[in-house]
mmCIF file of C-alpha atoms and ligand atoms in Angstrom:
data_model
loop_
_atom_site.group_PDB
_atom_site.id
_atom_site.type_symbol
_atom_site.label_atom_id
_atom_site.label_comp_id
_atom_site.label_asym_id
_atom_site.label_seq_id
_atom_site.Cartn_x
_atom_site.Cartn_y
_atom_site.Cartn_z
ATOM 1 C CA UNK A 1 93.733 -15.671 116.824
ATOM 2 C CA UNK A 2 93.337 -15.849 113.256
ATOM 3 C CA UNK A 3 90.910 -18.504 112.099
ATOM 4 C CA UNK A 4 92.448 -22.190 112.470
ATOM 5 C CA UNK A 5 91.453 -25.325 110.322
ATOM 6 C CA UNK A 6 90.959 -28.511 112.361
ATOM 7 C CA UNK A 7 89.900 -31.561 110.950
ATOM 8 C CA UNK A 8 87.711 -33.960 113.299
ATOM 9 C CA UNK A 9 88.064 -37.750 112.652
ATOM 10 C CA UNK A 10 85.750 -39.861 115.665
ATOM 11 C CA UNK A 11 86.655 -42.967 113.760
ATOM 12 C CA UNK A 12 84.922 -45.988 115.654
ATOM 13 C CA UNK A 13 83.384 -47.042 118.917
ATOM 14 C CA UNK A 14 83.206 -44.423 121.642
ATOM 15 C CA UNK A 15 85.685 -42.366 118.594
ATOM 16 C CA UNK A 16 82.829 -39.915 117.670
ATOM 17 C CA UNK A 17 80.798 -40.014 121.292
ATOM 18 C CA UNK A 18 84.406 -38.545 122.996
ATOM 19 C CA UNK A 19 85.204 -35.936 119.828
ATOM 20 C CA UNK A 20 81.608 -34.038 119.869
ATOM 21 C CA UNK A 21 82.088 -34.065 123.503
ATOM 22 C CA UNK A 22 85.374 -32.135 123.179
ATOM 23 C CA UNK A 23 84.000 -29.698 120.388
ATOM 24 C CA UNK A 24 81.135 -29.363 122.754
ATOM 25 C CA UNK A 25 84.097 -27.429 124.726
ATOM 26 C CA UNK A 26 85.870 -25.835 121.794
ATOM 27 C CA UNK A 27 82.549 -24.068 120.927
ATOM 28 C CA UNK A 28 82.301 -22.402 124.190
ATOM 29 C CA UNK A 29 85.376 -21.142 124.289
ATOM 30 C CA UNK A 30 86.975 -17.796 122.760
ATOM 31 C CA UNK A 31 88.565 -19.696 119.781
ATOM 32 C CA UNK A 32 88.250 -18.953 115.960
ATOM 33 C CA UNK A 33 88.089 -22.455 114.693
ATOM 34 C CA UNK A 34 86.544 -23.513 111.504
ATOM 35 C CA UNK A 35 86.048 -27.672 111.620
ATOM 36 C CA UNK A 36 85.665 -29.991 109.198
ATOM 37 C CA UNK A 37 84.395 -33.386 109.491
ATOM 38 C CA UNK A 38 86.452 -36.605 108.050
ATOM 39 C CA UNK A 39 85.952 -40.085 108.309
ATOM 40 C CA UNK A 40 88.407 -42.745 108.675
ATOM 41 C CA UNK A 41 88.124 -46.847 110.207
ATOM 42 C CA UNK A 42 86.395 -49.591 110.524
ATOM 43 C CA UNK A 43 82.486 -48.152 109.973
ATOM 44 C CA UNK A 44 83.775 -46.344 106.846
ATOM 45 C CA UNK A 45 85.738 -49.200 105.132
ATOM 46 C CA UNK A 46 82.384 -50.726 105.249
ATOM 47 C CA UNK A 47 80.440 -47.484 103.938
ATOM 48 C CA UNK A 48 82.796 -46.902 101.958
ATOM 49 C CA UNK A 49 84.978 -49.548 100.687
ATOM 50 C CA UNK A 50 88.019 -47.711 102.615
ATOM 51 C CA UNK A 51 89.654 -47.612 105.940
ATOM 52 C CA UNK A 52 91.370 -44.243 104.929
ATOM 53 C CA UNK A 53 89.332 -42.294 102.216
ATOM 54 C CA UNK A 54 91.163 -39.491 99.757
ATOM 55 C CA UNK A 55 89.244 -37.262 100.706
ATOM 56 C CA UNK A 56 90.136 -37.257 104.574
ATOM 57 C CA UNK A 57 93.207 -37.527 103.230
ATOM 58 C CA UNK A 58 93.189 -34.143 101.251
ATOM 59 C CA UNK A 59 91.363 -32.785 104.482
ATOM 60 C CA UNK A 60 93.735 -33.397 106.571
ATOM 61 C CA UNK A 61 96.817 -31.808 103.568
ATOM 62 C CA UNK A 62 94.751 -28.495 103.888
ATOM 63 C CA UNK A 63 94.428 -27.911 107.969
ATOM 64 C CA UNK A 64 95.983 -26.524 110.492
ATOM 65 C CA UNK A 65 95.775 -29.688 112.922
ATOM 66 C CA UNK A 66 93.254 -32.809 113.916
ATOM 67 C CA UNK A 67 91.576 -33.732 116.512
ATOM 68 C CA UNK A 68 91.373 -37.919 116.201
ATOM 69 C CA UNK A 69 88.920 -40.087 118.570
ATOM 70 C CA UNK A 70 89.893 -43.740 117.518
ATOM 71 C CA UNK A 71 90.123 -46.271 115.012
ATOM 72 C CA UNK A 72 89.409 -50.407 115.445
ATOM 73 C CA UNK A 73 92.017 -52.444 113.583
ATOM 74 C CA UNK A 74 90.116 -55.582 113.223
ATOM 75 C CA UNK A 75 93.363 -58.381 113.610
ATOM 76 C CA UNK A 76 91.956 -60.462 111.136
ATOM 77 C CA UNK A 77 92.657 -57.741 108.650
ATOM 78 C CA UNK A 78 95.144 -56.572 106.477
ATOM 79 C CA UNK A 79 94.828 -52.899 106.908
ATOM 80 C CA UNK A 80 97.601 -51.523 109.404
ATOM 81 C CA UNK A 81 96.762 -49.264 111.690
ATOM 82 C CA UNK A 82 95.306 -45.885 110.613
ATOM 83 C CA UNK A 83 96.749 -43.817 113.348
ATOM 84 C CA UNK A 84 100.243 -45.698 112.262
ATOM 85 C CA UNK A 85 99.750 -44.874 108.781
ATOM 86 C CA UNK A 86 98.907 -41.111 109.780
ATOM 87 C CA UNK A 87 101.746 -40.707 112.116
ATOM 88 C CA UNK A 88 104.453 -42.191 109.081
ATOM 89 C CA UNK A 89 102.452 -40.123 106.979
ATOM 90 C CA UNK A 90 102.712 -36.670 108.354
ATOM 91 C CA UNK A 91 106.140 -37.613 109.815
ATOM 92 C CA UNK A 92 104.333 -37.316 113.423
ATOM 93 C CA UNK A 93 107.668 -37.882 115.762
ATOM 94 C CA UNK A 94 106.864 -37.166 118.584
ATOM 95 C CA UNK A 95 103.978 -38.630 120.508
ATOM 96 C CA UNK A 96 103.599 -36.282 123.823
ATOM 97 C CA UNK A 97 101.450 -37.687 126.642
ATOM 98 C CA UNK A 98 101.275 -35.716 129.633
ATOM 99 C CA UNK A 99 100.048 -37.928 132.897
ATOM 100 C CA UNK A 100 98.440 -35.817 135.842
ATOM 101 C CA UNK A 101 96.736 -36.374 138.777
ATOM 102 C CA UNK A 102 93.986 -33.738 138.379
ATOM 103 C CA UNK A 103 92.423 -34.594 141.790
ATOM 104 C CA UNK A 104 93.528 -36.560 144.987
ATOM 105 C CA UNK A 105 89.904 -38.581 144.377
ATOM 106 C CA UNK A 106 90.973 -39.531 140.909
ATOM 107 C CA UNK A 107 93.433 -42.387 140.922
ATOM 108 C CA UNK A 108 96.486 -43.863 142.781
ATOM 109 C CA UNK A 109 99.473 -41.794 142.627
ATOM 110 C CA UNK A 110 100.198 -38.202 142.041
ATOM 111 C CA UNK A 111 102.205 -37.960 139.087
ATOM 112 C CA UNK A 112 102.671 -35.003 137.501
ATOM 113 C CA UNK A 113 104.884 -36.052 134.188
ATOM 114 C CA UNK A 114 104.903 -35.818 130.506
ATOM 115 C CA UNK A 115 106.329 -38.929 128.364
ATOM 116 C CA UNK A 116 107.802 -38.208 125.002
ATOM 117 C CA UNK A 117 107.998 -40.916 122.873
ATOM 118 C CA UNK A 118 109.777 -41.802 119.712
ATOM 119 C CA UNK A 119 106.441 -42.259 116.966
ATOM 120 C CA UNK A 120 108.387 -43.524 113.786
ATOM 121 C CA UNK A 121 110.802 -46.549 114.294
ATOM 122 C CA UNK A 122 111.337 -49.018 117.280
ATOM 123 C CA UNK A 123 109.408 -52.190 117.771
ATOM 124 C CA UNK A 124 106.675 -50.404 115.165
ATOM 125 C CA UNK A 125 108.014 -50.455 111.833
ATOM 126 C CA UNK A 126 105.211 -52.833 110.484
ATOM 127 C CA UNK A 127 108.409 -54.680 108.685
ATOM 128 C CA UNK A 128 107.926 -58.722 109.435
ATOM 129 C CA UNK A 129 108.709 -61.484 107.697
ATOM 130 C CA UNK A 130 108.221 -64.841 107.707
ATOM 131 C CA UNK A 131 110.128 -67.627 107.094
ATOM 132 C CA UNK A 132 109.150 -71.385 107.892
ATOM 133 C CA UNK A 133 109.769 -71.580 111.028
ATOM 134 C CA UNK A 134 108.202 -67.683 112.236
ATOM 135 C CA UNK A 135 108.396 -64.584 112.034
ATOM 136 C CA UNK A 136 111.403 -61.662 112.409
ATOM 137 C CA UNK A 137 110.794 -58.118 112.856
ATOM 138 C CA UNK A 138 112.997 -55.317 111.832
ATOM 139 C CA UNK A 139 112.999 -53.425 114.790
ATOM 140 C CA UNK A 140 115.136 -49.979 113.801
ATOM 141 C CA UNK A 141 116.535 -47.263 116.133
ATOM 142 C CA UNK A 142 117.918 -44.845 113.902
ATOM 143 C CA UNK A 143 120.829 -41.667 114.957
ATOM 144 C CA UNK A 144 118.164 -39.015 113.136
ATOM 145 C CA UNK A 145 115.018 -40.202 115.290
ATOM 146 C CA UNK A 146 117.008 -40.633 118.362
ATOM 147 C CA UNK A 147 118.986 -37.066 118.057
ATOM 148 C CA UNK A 148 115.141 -35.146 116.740
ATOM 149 C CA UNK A 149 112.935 -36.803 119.926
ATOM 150 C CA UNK A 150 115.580 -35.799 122.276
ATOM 151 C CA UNK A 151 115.979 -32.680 121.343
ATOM 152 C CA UNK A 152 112.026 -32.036 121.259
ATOM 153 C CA UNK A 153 111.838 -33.502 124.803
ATOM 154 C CA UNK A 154 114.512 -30.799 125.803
ATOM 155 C CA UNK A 155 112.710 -27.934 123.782
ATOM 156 C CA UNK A 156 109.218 -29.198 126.019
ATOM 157 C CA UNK A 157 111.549 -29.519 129.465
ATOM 158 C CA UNK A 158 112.513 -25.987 128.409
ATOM 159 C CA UNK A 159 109.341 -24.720 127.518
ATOM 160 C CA UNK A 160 107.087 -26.334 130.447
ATOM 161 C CA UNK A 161 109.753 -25.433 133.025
ATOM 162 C CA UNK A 162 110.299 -29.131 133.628
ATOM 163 C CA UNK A 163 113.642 -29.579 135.670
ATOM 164 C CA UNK A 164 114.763 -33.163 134.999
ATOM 165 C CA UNK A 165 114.659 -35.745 132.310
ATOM 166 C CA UNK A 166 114.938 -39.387 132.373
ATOM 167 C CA UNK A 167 116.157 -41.330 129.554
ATOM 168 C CA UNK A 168 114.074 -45.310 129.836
ATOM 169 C CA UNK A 169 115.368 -48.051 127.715
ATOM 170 C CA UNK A 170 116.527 -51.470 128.141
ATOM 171 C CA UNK A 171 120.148 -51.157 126.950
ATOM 172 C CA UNK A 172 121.244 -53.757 128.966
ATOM 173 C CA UNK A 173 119.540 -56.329 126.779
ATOM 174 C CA UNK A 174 119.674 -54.401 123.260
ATOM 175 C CA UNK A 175 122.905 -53.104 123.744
ATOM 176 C CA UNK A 176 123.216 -51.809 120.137
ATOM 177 C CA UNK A 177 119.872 -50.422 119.334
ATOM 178 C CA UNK A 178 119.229 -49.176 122.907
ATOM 179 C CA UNK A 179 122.293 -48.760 122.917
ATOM 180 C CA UNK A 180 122.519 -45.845 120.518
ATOM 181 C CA UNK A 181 119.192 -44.232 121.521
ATOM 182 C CA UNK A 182 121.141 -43.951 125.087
ATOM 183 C CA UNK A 183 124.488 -42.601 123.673
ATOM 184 C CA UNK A 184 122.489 -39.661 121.830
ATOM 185 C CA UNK A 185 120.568 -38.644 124.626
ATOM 186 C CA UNK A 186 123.422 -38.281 126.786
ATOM 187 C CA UNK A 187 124.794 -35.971 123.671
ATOM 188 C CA UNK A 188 121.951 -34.141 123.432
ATOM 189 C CA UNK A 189 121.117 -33.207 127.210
ATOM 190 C CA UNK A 190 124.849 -31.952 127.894
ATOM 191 C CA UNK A 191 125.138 -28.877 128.894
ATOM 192 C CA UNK A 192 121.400 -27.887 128.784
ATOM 193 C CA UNK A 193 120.471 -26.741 132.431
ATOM 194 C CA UNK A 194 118.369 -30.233 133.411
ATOM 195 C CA UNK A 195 119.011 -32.887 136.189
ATOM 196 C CA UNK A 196 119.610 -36.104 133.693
ATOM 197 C CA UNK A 197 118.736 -39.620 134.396
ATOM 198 C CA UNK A 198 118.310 -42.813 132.899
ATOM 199 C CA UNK A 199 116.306 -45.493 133.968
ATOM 200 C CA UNK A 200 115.723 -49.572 132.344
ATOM 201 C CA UNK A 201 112.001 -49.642 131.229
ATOM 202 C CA UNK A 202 111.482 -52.847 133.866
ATOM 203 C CA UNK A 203 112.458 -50.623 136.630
ATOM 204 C CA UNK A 204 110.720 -47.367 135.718
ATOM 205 C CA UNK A 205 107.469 -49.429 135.765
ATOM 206 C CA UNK A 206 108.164 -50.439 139.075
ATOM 207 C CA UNK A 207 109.057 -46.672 139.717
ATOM 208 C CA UNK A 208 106.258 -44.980 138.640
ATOM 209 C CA UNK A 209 104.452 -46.657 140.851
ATOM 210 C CA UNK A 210 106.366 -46.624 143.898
ATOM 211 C CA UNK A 211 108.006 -43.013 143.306
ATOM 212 C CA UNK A 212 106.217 -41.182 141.622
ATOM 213 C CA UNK A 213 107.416 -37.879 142.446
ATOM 214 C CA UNK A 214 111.443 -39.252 140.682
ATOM 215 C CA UNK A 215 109.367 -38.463 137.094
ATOM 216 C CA UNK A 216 109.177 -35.377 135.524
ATOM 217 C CA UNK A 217 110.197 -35.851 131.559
ATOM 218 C CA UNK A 218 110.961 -38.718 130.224
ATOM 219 C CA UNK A 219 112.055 -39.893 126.783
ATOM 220 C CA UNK A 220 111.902 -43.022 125.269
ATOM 221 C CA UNK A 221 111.318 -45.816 122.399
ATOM 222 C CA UNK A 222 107.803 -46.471 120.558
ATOM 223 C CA UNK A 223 106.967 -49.399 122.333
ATOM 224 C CA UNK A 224 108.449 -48.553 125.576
ATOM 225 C CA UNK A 225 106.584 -45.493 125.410
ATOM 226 C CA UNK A 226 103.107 -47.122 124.272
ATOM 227 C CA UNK A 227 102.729 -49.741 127.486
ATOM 228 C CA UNK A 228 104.520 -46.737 130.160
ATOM 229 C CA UNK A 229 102.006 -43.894 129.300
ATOM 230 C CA UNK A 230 99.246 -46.711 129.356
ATOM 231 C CA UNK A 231 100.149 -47.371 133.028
ATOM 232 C CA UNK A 232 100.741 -43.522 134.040
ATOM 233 C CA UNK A 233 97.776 -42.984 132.944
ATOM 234 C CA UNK A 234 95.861 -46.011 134.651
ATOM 235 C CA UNK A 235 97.592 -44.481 137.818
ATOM 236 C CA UNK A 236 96.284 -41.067 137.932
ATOM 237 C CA UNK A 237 92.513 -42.580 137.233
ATOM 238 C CA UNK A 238 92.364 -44.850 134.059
ATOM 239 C CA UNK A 239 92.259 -44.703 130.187
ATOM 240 C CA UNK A 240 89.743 -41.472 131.036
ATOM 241 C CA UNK A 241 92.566 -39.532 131.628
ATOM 242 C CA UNK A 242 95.649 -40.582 129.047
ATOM 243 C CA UNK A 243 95.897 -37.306 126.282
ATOM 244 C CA UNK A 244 98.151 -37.426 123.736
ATOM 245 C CA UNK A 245 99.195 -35.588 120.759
ATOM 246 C CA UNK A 246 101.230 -37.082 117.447
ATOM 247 C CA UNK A 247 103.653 -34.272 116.692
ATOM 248 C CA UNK A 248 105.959 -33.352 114.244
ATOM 249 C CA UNK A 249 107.657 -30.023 112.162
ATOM 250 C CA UNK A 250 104.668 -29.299 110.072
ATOM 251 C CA UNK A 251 101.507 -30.807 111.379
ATOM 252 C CA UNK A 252 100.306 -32.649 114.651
ATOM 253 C CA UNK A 253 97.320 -35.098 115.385
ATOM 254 C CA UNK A 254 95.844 -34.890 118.930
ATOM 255 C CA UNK A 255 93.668 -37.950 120.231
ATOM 256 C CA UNK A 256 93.051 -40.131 123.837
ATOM 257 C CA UNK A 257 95.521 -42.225 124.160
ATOM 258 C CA UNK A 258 92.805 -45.070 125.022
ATOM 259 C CA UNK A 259 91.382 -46.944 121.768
ATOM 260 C CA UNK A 260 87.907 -47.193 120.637
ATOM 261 C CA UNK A 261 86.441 -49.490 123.318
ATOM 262 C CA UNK A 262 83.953 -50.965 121.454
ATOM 263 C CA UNK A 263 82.476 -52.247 125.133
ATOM 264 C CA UNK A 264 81.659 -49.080 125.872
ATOM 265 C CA UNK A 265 80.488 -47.278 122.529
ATOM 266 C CA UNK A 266 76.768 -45.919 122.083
ATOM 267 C CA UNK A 267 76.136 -46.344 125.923
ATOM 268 C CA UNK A 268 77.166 -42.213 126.454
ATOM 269 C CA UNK A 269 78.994 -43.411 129.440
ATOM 270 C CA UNK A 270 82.729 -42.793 127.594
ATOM 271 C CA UNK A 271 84.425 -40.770 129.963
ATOM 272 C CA UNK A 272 85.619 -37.599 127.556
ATOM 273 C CA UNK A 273 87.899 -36.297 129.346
ATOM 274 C CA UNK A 274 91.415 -37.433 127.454
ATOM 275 C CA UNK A 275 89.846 -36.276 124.551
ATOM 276 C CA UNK A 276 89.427 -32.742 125.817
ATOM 277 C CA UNK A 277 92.465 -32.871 127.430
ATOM 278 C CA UNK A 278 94.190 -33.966 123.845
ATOM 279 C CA UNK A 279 91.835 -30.752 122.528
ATOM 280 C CA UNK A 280 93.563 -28.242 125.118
ATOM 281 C CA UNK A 281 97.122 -29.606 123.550
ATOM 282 C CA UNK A 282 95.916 -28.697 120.135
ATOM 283 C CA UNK A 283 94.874 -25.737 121.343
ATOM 284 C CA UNK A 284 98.071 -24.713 122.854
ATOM 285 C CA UNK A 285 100.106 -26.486 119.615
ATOM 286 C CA UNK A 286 97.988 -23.594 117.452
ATOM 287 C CA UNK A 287 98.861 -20.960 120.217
ATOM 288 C CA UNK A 288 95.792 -20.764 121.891
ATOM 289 C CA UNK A 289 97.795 -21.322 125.779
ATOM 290 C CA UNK A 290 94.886 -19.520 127.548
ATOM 291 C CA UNK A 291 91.951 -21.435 126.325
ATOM 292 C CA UNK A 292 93.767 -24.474 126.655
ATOM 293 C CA UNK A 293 94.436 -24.101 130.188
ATOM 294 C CA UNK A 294 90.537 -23.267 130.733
ATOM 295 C CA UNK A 295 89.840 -26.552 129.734
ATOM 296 C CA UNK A 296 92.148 -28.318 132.687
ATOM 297 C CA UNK A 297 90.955 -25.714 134.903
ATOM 298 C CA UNK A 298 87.149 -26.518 134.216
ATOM 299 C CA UNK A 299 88.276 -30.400 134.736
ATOM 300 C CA UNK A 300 89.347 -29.868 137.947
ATOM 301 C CA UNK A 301 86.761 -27.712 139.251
ATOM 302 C CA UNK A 302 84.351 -30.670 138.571
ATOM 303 C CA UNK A 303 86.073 -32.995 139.957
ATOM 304 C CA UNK A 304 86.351 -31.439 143.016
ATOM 305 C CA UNK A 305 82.262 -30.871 143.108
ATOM 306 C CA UNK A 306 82.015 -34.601 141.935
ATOM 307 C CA UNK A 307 80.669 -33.775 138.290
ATOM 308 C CA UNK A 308 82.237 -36.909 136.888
ATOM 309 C CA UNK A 309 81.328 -40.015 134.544
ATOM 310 C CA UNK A 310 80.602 -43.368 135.713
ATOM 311 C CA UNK A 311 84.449 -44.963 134.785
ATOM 312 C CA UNK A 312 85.646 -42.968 138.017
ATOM 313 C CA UNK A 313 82.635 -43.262 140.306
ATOM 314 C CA UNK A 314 80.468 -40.184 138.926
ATOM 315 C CA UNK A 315 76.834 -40.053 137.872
ATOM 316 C CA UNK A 316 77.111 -37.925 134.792
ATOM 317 C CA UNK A 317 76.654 -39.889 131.087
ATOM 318 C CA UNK A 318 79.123 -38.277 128.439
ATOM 319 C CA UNK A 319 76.890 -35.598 127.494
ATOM 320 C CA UNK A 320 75.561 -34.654 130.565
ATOM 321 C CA UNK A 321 79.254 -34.597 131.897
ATOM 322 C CA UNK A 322 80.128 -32.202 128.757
ATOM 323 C CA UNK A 323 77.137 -30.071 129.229
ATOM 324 C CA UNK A 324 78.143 -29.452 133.354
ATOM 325 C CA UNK A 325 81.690 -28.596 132.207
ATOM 326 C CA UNK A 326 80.278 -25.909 129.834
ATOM 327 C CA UNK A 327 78.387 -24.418 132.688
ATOM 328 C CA UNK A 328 82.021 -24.703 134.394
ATOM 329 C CA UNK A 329 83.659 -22.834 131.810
ATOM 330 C CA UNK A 330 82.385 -19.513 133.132
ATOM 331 C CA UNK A 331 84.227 -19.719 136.593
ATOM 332 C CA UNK A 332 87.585 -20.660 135.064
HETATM 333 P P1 ATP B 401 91.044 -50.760 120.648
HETATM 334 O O1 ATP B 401 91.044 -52.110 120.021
HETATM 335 O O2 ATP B 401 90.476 -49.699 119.764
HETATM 336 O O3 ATP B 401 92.364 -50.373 121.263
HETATM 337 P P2 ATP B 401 90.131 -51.628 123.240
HETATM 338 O O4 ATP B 401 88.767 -51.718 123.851
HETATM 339 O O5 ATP B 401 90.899 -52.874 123.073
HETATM 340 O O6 ATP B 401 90.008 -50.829 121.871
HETATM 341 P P3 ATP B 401 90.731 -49.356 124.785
HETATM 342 O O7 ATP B 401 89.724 -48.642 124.019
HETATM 343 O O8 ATP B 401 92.032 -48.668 124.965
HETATM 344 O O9 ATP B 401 91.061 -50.727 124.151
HETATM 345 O O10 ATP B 401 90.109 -49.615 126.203
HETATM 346 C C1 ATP B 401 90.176 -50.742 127.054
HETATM 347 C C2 ATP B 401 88.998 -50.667 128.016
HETATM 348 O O11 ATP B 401 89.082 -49.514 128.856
HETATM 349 C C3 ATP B 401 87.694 -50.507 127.266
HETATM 350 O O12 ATP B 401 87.169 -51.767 126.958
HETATM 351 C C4 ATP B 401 86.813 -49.692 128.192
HETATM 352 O O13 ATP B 401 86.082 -50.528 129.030
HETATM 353 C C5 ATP B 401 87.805 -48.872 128.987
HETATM 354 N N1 ATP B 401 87.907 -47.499 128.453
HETATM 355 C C6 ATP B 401 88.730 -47.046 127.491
HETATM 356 N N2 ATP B 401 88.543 -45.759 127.233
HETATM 357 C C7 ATP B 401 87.564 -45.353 128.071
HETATM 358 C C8 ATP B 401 86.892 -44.102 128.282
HETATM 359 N N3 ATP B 401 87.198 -42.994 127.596
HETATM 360 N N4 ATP B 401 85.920 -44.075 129.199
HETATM 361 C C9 ATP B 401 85.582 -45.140 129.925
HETATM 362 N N5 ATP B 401 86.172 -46.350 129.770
HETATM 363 C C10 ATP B 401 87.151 -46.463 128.854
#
């Protein structure tokens, strides 16, 4: 592998406890990566007068890929969301987040899915206004961000050997906006060797829960997308377990798909997991497929010796938890 540049942003909260755990991993493994350290949040807004400084900025222009932990976006600030401002930024797409049950003493229901979900428009375009009597949002489902996820969720079907994919919206209701995302998807999937389905978002929360084993791909809107891969990933043991990477042409971001959980942060009792997980997808994303599967492998091994954090029952703090999987690393 020729040498990759990743940039590592922990951000806030249990951000930076859940990143050094995953380059704990990266270390240990055969990889030639060369890391650089950026800030970005809450914490450095007030170090530094900025929730996004230039000079992550110009980090970030010059690798290969990043490796995010998580931002707070304090609501009784202006600043949007840095993760949103990255995504736009980089012209991130596609937001892949894989849900699997990695052991039957993990979680509810054995899922073993991937959600790809529309990054740039939908319910997330940041446009509101106000009038006197409220607000109105400019929710936008464009033909070019419809036709590009679509196609990307075929390319992963393709690529993963995933059989069937499952179009969730709620056309019923938005019958133009939904409506369109729908229509394109059915133009896209034609004649491209998968079982098709579509589903109303209502009913595929319902689903996932009840049959599990109907999901395999599925594509869908921003917001959609946000609160579904939330649940998957509460099913198959909790926030712990949600990876996720921000894709698009030229670059890709890869972080949990939980938040900072300020709760939680300085206690080393994060469970790091999602964030390794989200590691082994940047891995793969800079053609590293080997490593990366070492990674789930090691996972799985120690769940099934009951090497696990304290979220899902375990003894092990965050770094002793990271430190076992190391030891792991040899056997997978
Ligand atoms: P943010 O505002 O950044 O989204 P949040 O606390 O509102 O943060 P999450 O970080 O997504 O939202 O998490 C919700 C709760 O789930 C947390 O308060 C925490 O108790 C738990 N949680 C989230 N991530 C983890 C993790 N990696 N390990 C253990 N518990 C977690």
């Amino acid at each position: 592998m020729t040498l990759k540049k990743v940039v590592l942003i922990g951000g806030d909260g249990i951000g930076p406890e859940v990143v050094s755990a995953a380059v704990r991993i990266l270390e240990n493994l055969d990889v030639s990566l060369e890391f650089t350290e950026a800030q970005m949040g809450f914490e450095c807004s007030k170090r530094t007068g900025h929730f996004i400084p230039k000079a992550t900025m110009e980090a970030l222009e010059r690798s290969d890929a990043c490796l995010f932990g998580a931002v707070t976006t304090p609501l009784d600030q202006k600043q949007r969301s840095c993760i949103l401002y990255l995504r736009k930024h980089f012209d991130l797409y596609a937001n892949l987040r894989p849900v699997k049950r990695l052991h039957s003493s993990i979680g509810l229901v054995d899922l073993d899915m991937v959600i790809v979900r529309e990054n740039t428009e939908g319910m997330y375009t940041g446009v509101e206004h106000e009038d006197s009597e409220g607000v109105t949002l400019e929710r936008r489902v464009s033909e070019g961000a419809s036709r590009r996820i679509v196609r990307r969720a075929v390319d992963l079907c393709k690529s993963e050997g995933r059989k069937r994919i499952t179009c969730v919206h709620k056309a019923n209701a938005l019958r133009k906006s939904d409506g369109l995302f729908r229509r394109i998807f059915f133009e896209e999937v034609e004649g491209q060797g998968l079982e098709v389905k579509e589903m109303l978002v209502d009913a595929a929360a319902a689903a996932l829960i009840l049959k599990p084993k109907d999901f395999d791909c599925v594509v869908t809107l921003n917001l959609y997308g946000d609160i579904i891969s939330d649940e998957a990933a509460a099913l198959v043991g909790g926030l712990g377990f949600g990876p996720s990477g921000n894709v698009g042409d030229k670059y890709a971001i890869f972080e949990p798909s939980h938040g900072s959980a300020p709760d939680i942060a300085g206690k080393d009792i994060a469970n790091p997991i999602a964030t390794m997980l989200s590691s082994a997808m940047m891995l793969q994303y800079l053609g590293e497929k080997g490593q990366a599967a070492r990674i789930e492998r090691a996972i799985r091994l120690g769940l099934e010796r009951e090497i696990k954090t304290m979220d899902v029952g375990g003894e092990y703090r965050t770094t002793e938890y990271t430190e076992a999987l190391i030891k792991l690393l040899d056997e997978v």
